[in-house]
JSON list of C-alpha atoms in Angstrom, two decimals:
[
{"chain": "A", "resi": 1, "resn": "UNK", "atom": "CA", "xyz": [355.70, 153.91, -125.00]},
{"chain": "A", "resi": 2, "resn": "UNK", "atom": "CA", "xyz": [352.93, 152.03, -126.60]},
{"chain": "A", "resi": 3, "resn": "UNK", "atom": "CA", "xyz": [351.82, 148.86, -125.65]},
{"chain": "A", "resi": 4, "resn": "UNK", "atom": "CA", "xyz": [350.44, 146.14, -128.24]},
{"chain": "A", "resi": 5, "resn": "UNK", "atom": "CA", "xyz": [348.13, 143.40, -127.07]},
{"chain": "A", "resi": 6, "resn": "UNK", "atom": "CA", "xyz": [347.51, 140.36, -128.92]},
{"chain": "A", "resi": 7, "resn": "UNK", "atom": "CA", "xyz": [344.30, 138.27, -128.59]},
{"chain": "A", "resi": 8, "resn": "UNK", "atom": "CA", "xyz": [344.34, 134.61, -129.46]},
{"chain": "A", "resi": 9, "resn": "UNK", "atom": "CA", "xyz": [343.23, 134.06, -133.24]},
{"chain": "A", "resi": 10, "resn": "UNK", "atom": "CA", "xyz": [339.34, 132.88, -133.10]},
{"chain": "A", "resi": 11, "resn": "UNK", "atom": "CA", "xyz": [337.73, 136.21, -131.79]},
{"chain": "A", "resi": 12, "resn": "UNK", "atom": "CA", "xyz": [338.80, 137.55, -128.25]},
{"chain": "A", "resi": 13, "resn": "UNK", "atom": "CA", "xyz": [336.88, 140.59, -126.92]},
{"chain": "A", "resi": 14, "resn": "UNK", "atom": "CA", "xyz": [338.46, 143.63, -125.04]},
{"chain": "A", "resi": 15, "resn": "UNK", "atom": "CA", "xyz": [335.93, 144.90, -122.86]},
{"chain": "A", "resi": 16, "resn": "UNK", "atom": "CA", "xyz": [337.30, 147.53, -120.59]},
{"chain": "A", "resi": 17, "resn": "UNK", "atom": "CA", "xyz": [340.76, 149.53, -120.04]},
{"chain": "A", "resi": 18, "resn": "UNK", "atom": "CA", "xyz": [341.77, 151.14, -116.45]},
{"chain": "A", "resi": 19, "resn": "UNK", "atom": "CA", "xyz": [343.47, 154.74, -116.57]},
{"chain": "A", "resi": 20, "resn": "UNK", "atom": "CA", "xyz": [346.67, 153.08, -116.07]},
{"chain": "A", "resi": 21, "resn": "UNK", "atom": "CA", "xyz": [346.56, 150.66, -118.97]},
{"chain": "A", "resi": 22, "resn": "UNK", "atom": "CA", "xyz": [345.29, 147.38, -117.62]},
{"chain": "A", "resi": 23, "resn": "UNK", "atom": "CA", "xyz": [343.05, 145.65, -119.89]},
{"chain": "A", "resi": 24, "resn": "UNK", "atom": "CA", "xyz": [339.89, 143.20, -119.19]},
{"chain": "A", "resi": 25, "resn": "UNK", "atom": "CA", "xyz": [338.56, 140.72, -121.91]},
{"chain": "A", "resi": 26, "resn": "UNK", "atom": "CA", "xyz": [337.78, 137.27, -122.61]},
{"chain": "A", "resi": 27, "resn": "UNK", "atom": "CA", "xyz": [338.81, 134.50, -125.49]},
{"chain": "A", "resi": 28, "resn": "UNK", "atom": "CA", "xyz": [336.76, 131.41, -126.71]},
{"chain": "A", "resi": 29, "resn": "UNK", "atom": "CA", "xyz": [337.59, 128.41, -124.53]},
{"chain": "A", "resi": 30, "resn": "UNK", "atom": "CA", "xyz": [336.05, 125.21, -126.58]},
{"chain": "A", "resi": 31, "resn": "UNK", "atom": "CA", "xyz": [332.29, 126.31, -126.40]},
{"chain": "A", "resi": 32, "resn": "UNK", "atom": "CA", "xyz": [332.45, 128.48, -123.76]},
{"chain": "A", "resi": 33, "resn": "UNK", "atom": "CA", "xyz": [334.54, 131.92, -122.94]},
{"chain": "A", "resi": 34, "resn": "UNK", "atom": "CA", "xyz": [337.39, 132.41, -120.51]},
{"chain": "A", "resi": 35, "resn": "UNK", "atom": "CA", "xyz": [338.21, 135.77, -119.04]},
{"chain": "A", "resi": 36, "resn": "UNK", "atom": "CA", "xyz": [341.43, 137.25, -119.50]},
{"chain": "A", "resi": 37, "resn": "UNK", "atom": "CA", "xyz": [343.33, 140.67, -118.36]},
{"chain": "A", "resi": 38, "resn": "UNK", "atom": "CA", "xyz": [346.86, 142.34, -119.33]},
{"chain": "A", "resi": 39, "resn": "UNK", "atom": "CA", "xyz": [347.83, 143.69, -115.91]},
{"chain": "A", "resi": 40, "resn": "UNK", "atom": "CA", "xyz": [350.96, 145.50, -115.80]},
{"chain": "A", "resi": 41, "resn": "UNK", "atom": "CA", "xyz": [351.37, 144.60, -119.59]},
{"chain": "A", "resi": 42, "resn": "UNK", "atom": "CA", "xyz": [351.35, 140.63, -118.74]},
{"chain": "A", "resi": 43, "resn": "UNK", "atom": "CA", "xyz": [348.72, 138.71, -120.00]},
{"chain": "A", "resi": 44, "resn": "UNK", "atom": "CA", "xyz": [346.88, 136.71, -117.12]},
{"chain": "A", "resi": 45, "resn": "UNK", "atom": "CA", "xyz": [344.20, 134.09, -118.15]},
{"chain": "A", "resi": 46, "resn": "UNK", "atom": "CA", "xyz": [341.64, 134.12, -115.35]},
{"chain": "A", "resi": 47, "resn": "UNK", "atom": "CA", "xyz": [340.12, 131.20, -116.72]},
{"chain": "A", "resi": 48, "resn": "UNK", "atom": "CA", "xyz": [336.79, 129.10, -115.99]},
{"chain": "A", "resi": 49, "resn": "UNK", "atom": "CA", "xyz": [335.05, 128.92, -112.99]},
{"chain": "A", "resi": 50, "resn": "UNK", "atom": "CA", "xyz": [334.13, 125.21, -111.96]},
{"chain": "A", "resi": 51, "resn": "UNK", "atom": "CA", "xyz": [333.70, 124.49, -115.77]},
{"chain": "A", "resi": 52, "resn": "UNK", "atom": "CA", "xyz": [331.52, 127.74, -116.31]},
{"chain": "A", "resi": 53, "resn": "UNK", "atom": "CA", "xyz": [332.69, 130.35, -118.74]},
{"chain": "A", "resi": 54, "resn": "UNK", "atom": "CA", "xyz": [333.79, 133.58, -117.71]},
{"chain": "A", "resi": 55, "resn": "UNK", "atom": "CA", "xyz": [333.86, 137.08, -119.14]},
{"chain": "A", "resi": 56, "resn": "UNK", "atom": "CA", "xyz": [336.11, 139.88, -117.47]},
{"chain": "A", "resi": 57, "resn": "UNK", "atom": "CA", "xyz": [334.42, 143.08, -118.13]},
{"chain": "A", "resi": 58, "resn": "UNK", "atom": "CA", "xyz": [336.59, 145.80, -116.27]},
{"chain": "A", "resi": 59, "resn": "UNK", "atom": "CA", "xyz": [339.59, 146.06, -114.50]},
{"chain": "A", "resi": 60, "resn": "UNK", "atom": "CA", "xyz": [340.98, 148.68, -112.13]},
{"chain": "A", "resi": 61, "resn": "UNK", "atom": "CA", "xyz": [344.39, 150.17, -111.84]},
{"chain": "A", "resi": 62, "resn": "UNK", "atom": "CA", "xyz": [345.41, 147.98, -108.96]},
{"chain": "A", "resi": 63, "resn": "UNK", "atom": "CA", "xyz": [344.32, 144.70, -111.08]},
{"chain": "A", "resi": 64, "resn": "UNK", "atom": "CA", "xyz": [341.27, 143.67, -109.38]},
{"chain": "A", "resi": 65, "resn": "UNK", "atom": "CA", "xyz": [338.87, 142.39, -112.39]},
{"chain": "A", "resi": 66, "resn": "UNK", "atom": "CA", "xyz": [335.03, 142.42, -112.24]},
{"chain": "A", "resi": 67, "resn": "UNK", "atom": "CA", "xyz": [332.86, 140.25, -114.59]},
{"chain": "A", "resi": 68, "resn": "UNK", "atom": "CA", "xyz": [330.56, 137.40, -114.78]},
{"chain": "A", "resi": 69, "resn": "UNK", "atom": "CA", "xyz": [330.49, 133.68, -114.38]},
{"chain": "A", "resi": 70, "resn": "UNK", "atom": "CA", "xyz": [328.16, 132.51, -117.23]},
{"chain": "A", "resi": 71, "resn": "UNK", "atom": "CA", "xyz": [326.00, 129.66, -115.91]},
{"chain": "A", "resi": 72, "resn": "UNK", "atom": "CA", "xyz": [322.20, 128.47, -115.55]},
{"chain": "A", "resi": 73, "resn": "UNK", "atom": "CA", "xyz": [321.94, 131.71, -113.37]},
{"chain": "A", "resi": 74, "resn": "UNK", "atom": "CA", "xyz": [324.97, 134.21, -114.22]},
{"chain": "A", "resi": 75, "resn": "UNK", "atom": "CA", "xyz": [326.74, 135.62, -111.06]},
{"chain": "A", "resi": 76, "resn": "UNK", "atom": "CA", "xyz": [328.91, 138.63, -110.91]},
{"chain": "A", "resi": 77, "resn": "UNK", "atom": "CA", "xyz": [332.51, 137.97, -109.75]},
{"chain": "A", "resi": 78, "resn": "UNK", "atom": "CA", "xyz": [335.62, 139.83, -108.75]},
{"chain": "A", "resi": 79, "resn": "UNK", "atom": "CA", "xyz": [339.25, 138.40, -109.06]},
{"chain": "A", "resi": 80, "resn": "UNK", "atom": "CA", "xyz": [342.38, 139.44, -107.92]},
{"chain": "A", "resi": 81, "resn": "UNK", "atom": "CA", "xyz": [345.75, 137.57, -108.00]},
{"chain": "A", "resi": 82, "resn": "UNK", "atom": "CA", "xyz": [344.50, 134.47, -108.72]},
{"chain": "A", "resi": 83, "resn": "UNK", "atom": "CA", "xyz": [341.33, 134.05, -106.49]},
{"chain": "A", "resi": 84, "resn": "UNK", "atom": "CA", "xyz": [337.96, 134.12, -107.77]},
{"chain": "A", "resi": 85, "resn": "UNK", "atom": "CA", "xyz": [335.06, 135.52, -105.43]},
{"chain": "A", "resi": 86, "resn": "UNK", "atom": "CA", "xyz": [331.49, 135.34, -106.18]},
{"chain": "A", "resi": 87, "resn": "UNK", "atom": "CA", "xyz": [329.57, 138.43, -105.31]},
{"chain": "A", "resi": 88, "resn": "UNK", "atom": "CA", "xyz": [326.54, 138.12, -103.26]},
{"chain": "A", "resi": 89, "resn": "UNK", "atom": "CA", "xyz": [323.26, 138.17, -104.62]},
{"chain": "A", "resi": 90, "resn": "UNK", "atom": "CA", "xyz": [320.91, 141.19, -103.32]},
{"chain": "A", "resi": 91, "resn": "UNK", "atom": "CA", "xyz": [317.70, 139.99, -101.36]},
{"chain": "A", "resi": 92, "resn": "UNK", "atom": "CA", "xyz": [315.33, 138.54, -104.00]},
{"chain": "A", "resi": 93, "resn": "UNK", "atom": "CA", "xyz": [317.82, 138.12, -106.78]},
{"chain": "A", "resi": 94, "resn": "UNK", "atom": "CA", "xyz": [318.44, 135.00, -108.79]},
{"chain": "A", "resi": 95, "resn": "UNK", "atom": "CA", "xyz": [321.29, 135.90, -111.12]},
{"chain": "A", "resi": 96, "resn": "UNK", "atom": "CA", "xyz": [324.12, 138.97, -111.40]},
{"chain": "A", "resi": 97, "resn": "UNK", "atom": "CA", "xyz": [326.17, 140.64, -113.97]},
{"chain": "A", "resi": 98, "resn": "UNK", "atom": "CA", "xyz": [329.69, 142.16, -112.93]},
{"chain": "A", "resi": 99, "resn": "UNK", "atom": "CA", "xyz": [330.15, 145.15, -115.56]},
{"chain": "A", "resi": 100, "resn": "UNK", "atom": "CA", "xyz": [332.82, 147.58, -114.02]},
{"chain": "A", "resi": 101, "resn": "UNK", "atom": "CA", "xyz": [334.98, 148.19, -111.07]},
{"chain": "A", "resi": 102, "resn": "UNK", "atom": "CA", "xyz": [336.27, 151.42, -110.01]},
{"chain": "A", "resi": 103, "resn": "UNK", "atom": "CA", "xyz": [339.72, 152.03, -108.14]},
{"chain": "A", "resi": 104, "resn": "UNK", "atom": "CA", "xyz": [337.64, 152.03, -104.76]},
{"chain": "A", "resi": 105, "resn": "UNK", "atom": "CA", "xyz": [336.71, 148.15, -105.66]},
{"chain": "A", "resi": 106, "resn": "UNK", "atom": "CA", "xyz": [332.87, 149.25, -106.07]},
{"chain": "A", "resi": 107, "resn": "UNK", "atom": "CA", "xyz": [331.61, 146.72, -108.52]},
{"chain": "A", "resi": 108, "resn": "UNK", "atom": "CA", "xyz": [328.55, 148.23, -110.69]},
{"chain": "A", "resi": 109, "resn": "UNK", "atom": "CA", "xyz": [326.13, 145.90, -112.64]},
{"chain": "A", "resi": 110, "resn": "UNK", "atom": "CA", "xyz": [322.86, 144.20, -112.80]},
{"chain": "A", "resi": 111, "resn": "UNK", "atom": "CA", "xyz": [320.74, 141.66, -110.74]},
{"chain": "A", "resi": 112, "resn": "UNK", "atom": "CA", "xyz": [317.83, 139.80, -111.72]},
{"chain": "A", "resi": 113, "resn": "UNK", "atom": "CA", "xyz": [314.92, 140.15, -109.35]},
{"chain": "A", "resi": 114, "resn": "UNK", "atom": "CA", "xyz": [311.59, 138.63, -110.10]},
{"chain": "A", "resi": 115, "resn": "UNK", "atom": "CA", "xyz": [312.53, 138.09, -113.78]},
{"chain": "A", "resi": 116, "resn": "UNK", "atom": "CA", "xyz": [313.38, 141.94, -114.41]},
{"chain": "A", "resi": 117, "resn": "UNK", "atom": "CA", "xyz": [316.85, 143.17, -114.63]},
{"chain": "A", "resi": 118, "resn": "UNK", "atom": "CA", "xyz": [317.66, 145.79, -111.94]},
{"chain": "A", "resi": 119, "resn": "UNK", "atom": "CA", "xyz": [321.09, 148.00, -111.62]},
{"chain": "A", "resi": 120, "resn": "UNK", "atom": "CA", "xyz": [323.02, 146.80, -108.93]},
{"chain": "A", "resi": 121, "resn": "UNK", "atom": "CA", "xyz": [326.31, 147.79, -107.09]},
{"chain": "A", "resi": 122, "resn": "UNK", "atom": "CA", "xyz": [328.42, 145.91, -104.78]},
{"chain": "A", "resi": 123, "resn": "UNK", "atom": "CA", "xyz": [330.35, 147.91, -102.02]},
{"chain": "A", "resi": 124, "resn": "UNK", "atom": "CA", "xyz": [333.49, 146.09, -100.56]},
{"chain": "A", "resi": 125, "resn": "UNK", "atom": "CA", "xyz": [332.14, 146.69, -97.25]},
{"chain": "A", "resi": 126, "resn": "UNK", "atom": "CA", "xyz": [328.72, 146.59, -97.22]},
{"chain": "A", "resi": 127, "resn": "UNK", "atom": "CA", "xyz": [327.87, 143.94, -100.09]},
{"chain": "A", "resi": 128, "resn": "UNK", "atom": "CA", "xyz": [325.43, 144.28, -102.87]},
{"chain": "A", "resi": 129, "resn": "UNK", "atom": "CA", "xyz": [322.56, 147.06, -103.02]},
{"chain": "A", "resi": 130, "resn": "UNK", "atom": "CA", "xyz": [319.89, 147.42, -105.58]},
{"chain": "A", "resi": 131, "resn": "UNK", "atom": "CA", "xyz": [320.17, 151.16, -106.90]},
{"chain": "A", "resi": 132, "resn": "UNK", "atom": "CA", "xyz": [316.46, 151.75, -106.75]},
{"chain": "A", "resi": 133, "resn": "UNK", "atom": "CA", "xyz": [317.16, 151.34, -102.98]},
{"chain": "A", "resi": 134, "resn": "UNK", "atom": "CA", "xyz": [319.79, 153.88, -102.75]},
{"chain": "A", "resi": 135, "resn": "UNK", "atom": "CA", "xyz": [318.18, 156.84, -104.06]},
{"chain": "A", "resi": 136, "resn": "UNK", "atom": "CA", "xyz": [314.78, 158.35, -104.70]},
{"chain": "A", "resi": 137, "resn": "UNK", "atom": "CA", "xyz": [313.80, 157.65, -108.29]},
{"chain": "A", "resi": 138, "resn": "UNK", "atom": "CA", "xyz": [311.50, 159.76, -110.51]},
{"chain": "A", "resi": 139, "resn": "UNK", "atom": "CA", "xyz": [308.09, 158.16, -111.34]},
{"chain": "A", "resi": 140, "resn": "UNK", "atom": "CA", "xyz": [308.18, 155.98, -114.34]},
{"chain": "A", "resi": 141, "resn": "UNK", "atom": "CA", "xyz": [312.06, 155.27, -114.02]},
{"chain": "A", "resi": 142, "resn": "UNK", "atom": "CA", "xyz": [313.46, 152.17, -114.07]},
{"chain": "A", "resi": 143, "resn": "UNK", "atom": "CA", "xyz": [317.16, 151.38, -113.78]},
{"chain": "A", "resi": 144, "resn": "UNK", "atom": "CA", "xyz": [318.19, 148.08, -115.42]},
{"chain": "A", "resi": 145, "resn": "UNK", "atom": "CA", "xyz": [322.05, 148.16, -115.17]},
{"chain": "A", "resi": 146, "resn": "UNK", "atom": "CA", "xyz": [324.62, 150.36, -113.35]},
{"chain": "A", "resi": 147, "resn": "UNK", "atom": "CA", "xyz": [327.21, 150.49, -116.14]},
{"chain": "A", "resi": 148, "resn": "UNK", "atom": "CA", "xyz": [329.89, 152.66, -113.87]},
{"chain": "A", "resi": 149, "resn": "UNK", "atom": "CA", "xyz": [330.57, 154.00, -110.28]},
{"chain": "A", "resi": 150, "resn": "UNK", "atom": "CA", "xyz": [332.75, 157.21, -110.63]},
{"chain": "A", "resi": 151, "resn": "UNK", "atom": "CA", "xyz": [335.71, 157.97, -107.90]},
{"chain": "A", "resi": 152, "resn": "UNK", "atom": "CA", "xyz": [333.36, 160.53, -106.44]},
{"chain": "A", "resi": 153, "resn": "UNK", "atom": "CA", "xyz": [330.44, 157.82, -105.83]},
{"chain": "A", "resi": 154, "resn": "UNK", "atom": "CA", "xyz": [328.26, 158.92, -108.64]},
{"chain": "A", "resi": 155, "resn": "UNK", "atom": "CA", "xyz": [326.40, 155.87, -110.09]},
{"chain": "A", "resi": 156, "resn": "UNK", "atom": "CA", "xyz": [325.61, 156.15, -113.44]},
{"chain": "A", "resi": 157, "resn": "UNK", "atom": "CA", "xyz": [322.84, 153.68, -114.79]},
{"chain": "A", "resi": 158, "resn": "UNK", "atom": "CA", "xyz": [320.99, 152.79, -118.10]},
{"chain": "A", "resi": 159, "resn": "UNK", "atom": "CA", "xyz": [317.13, 152.15, -118.09]},
{"chain": "A", "resi": 160, "resn": "UNK", "atom": "CA", "xyz": [314.02, 153.64, -119.13]},
{"chain": "A", "resi": 161, "resn": "UNK", "atom": "CA", "xyz": [311.56, 156.52, -118.50]},
{"chain": "A", "resi": 162, "resn": "UNK", "atom": "CA", "xyz": [307.84, 156.07, -118.66]},
{"chain": "A", "resi": 163, "resn": "UNK", "atom": "CA", "xyz": [305.50, 158.93, -119.14]},
{"chain": "A", "resi": 164, "resn": "UNK", "atom": "CA", "xyz": [302.30, 159.89, -120.68]},
{"chain": "A", "resi": 165, "resn": "UNK", "atom": "CA", "xyz": [304.16, 159.97, -124.09]},
{"chain": "A", "resi": 166, "resn": "UNK", "atom": "CA", "xyz": [305.58, 156.38, -123.92]},
{"chain": "A", "resi": 167, "resn": "UNK", "atom": "CA", "xyz": [308.66, 154.64, -122.54]},
{"chain": "A", "resi": 168, "resn": "UNK", "atom": "CA", "xyz": [311.99, 155.70, -123.74]},
{"chain": "A", "resi": 169, "resn": "UNK", "atom": "CA", "xyz": [315.46, 154.55, -123.24]},
{"chain": "A", "resi": 170, "resn": "UNK", "atom": "CA", "xyz": [317.47, 156.87, -120.32]},
{"chain": "A", "resi": 171, "resn": "UNK", "atom": "CA", "xyz": [320.74, 157.35, -118.79]},
{"chain": "A", "resi": 172, "resn": "UNK", "atom": "CA", "xyz": [320.60, 158.21, -115.16]},
{"chain": "A", "resi": 173, "resn": "UNK", "atom": "CA", "xyz": [323.33, 159.70, -112.94]},
{"chain": "A", "resi": 174, "resn": "UNK", "atom": "CA", "xyz": [322.57, 159.34, -109.07]},
{"chain": "A", "resi": 175, "resn": "UNK", "atom": "CA", "xyz": [324.68, 161.67, -106.76]}
]
């Protein structure tokens, strides 16, 4: 059967849908945004975090949401059943963004290190890791965000590849 979801008037944004139909997004809240999700067909207002705006970017089949708390320095978060968890920053990072969560609870996103966006993943058991520290990358590769981690553990990243012909946008899959 079909499911219809209505966002508030004023411009909500849907950002992710899980395999079983849970939906992540965000809506305007005064001058900020507030994270929302539809879990098991019920709207859940995740809301603001200590007065900062939030954006739900992804939700998995069990209703765990990943997103970003928007502040002076953005921070990746996980949310489950009413509880915010700010994800730890990797060593040297000053900000982070959560972009995706898989059914194993791995969050993919980015962290800002020395003013540069770096692809990052957060593992439930071990915490934050920069993707460049998990794999040998080709010379000239820069991974600026991890956009998803598959159930098999393949990390898909966007970034750039620089060689003698210049710098080009690139997509990387790390096995």
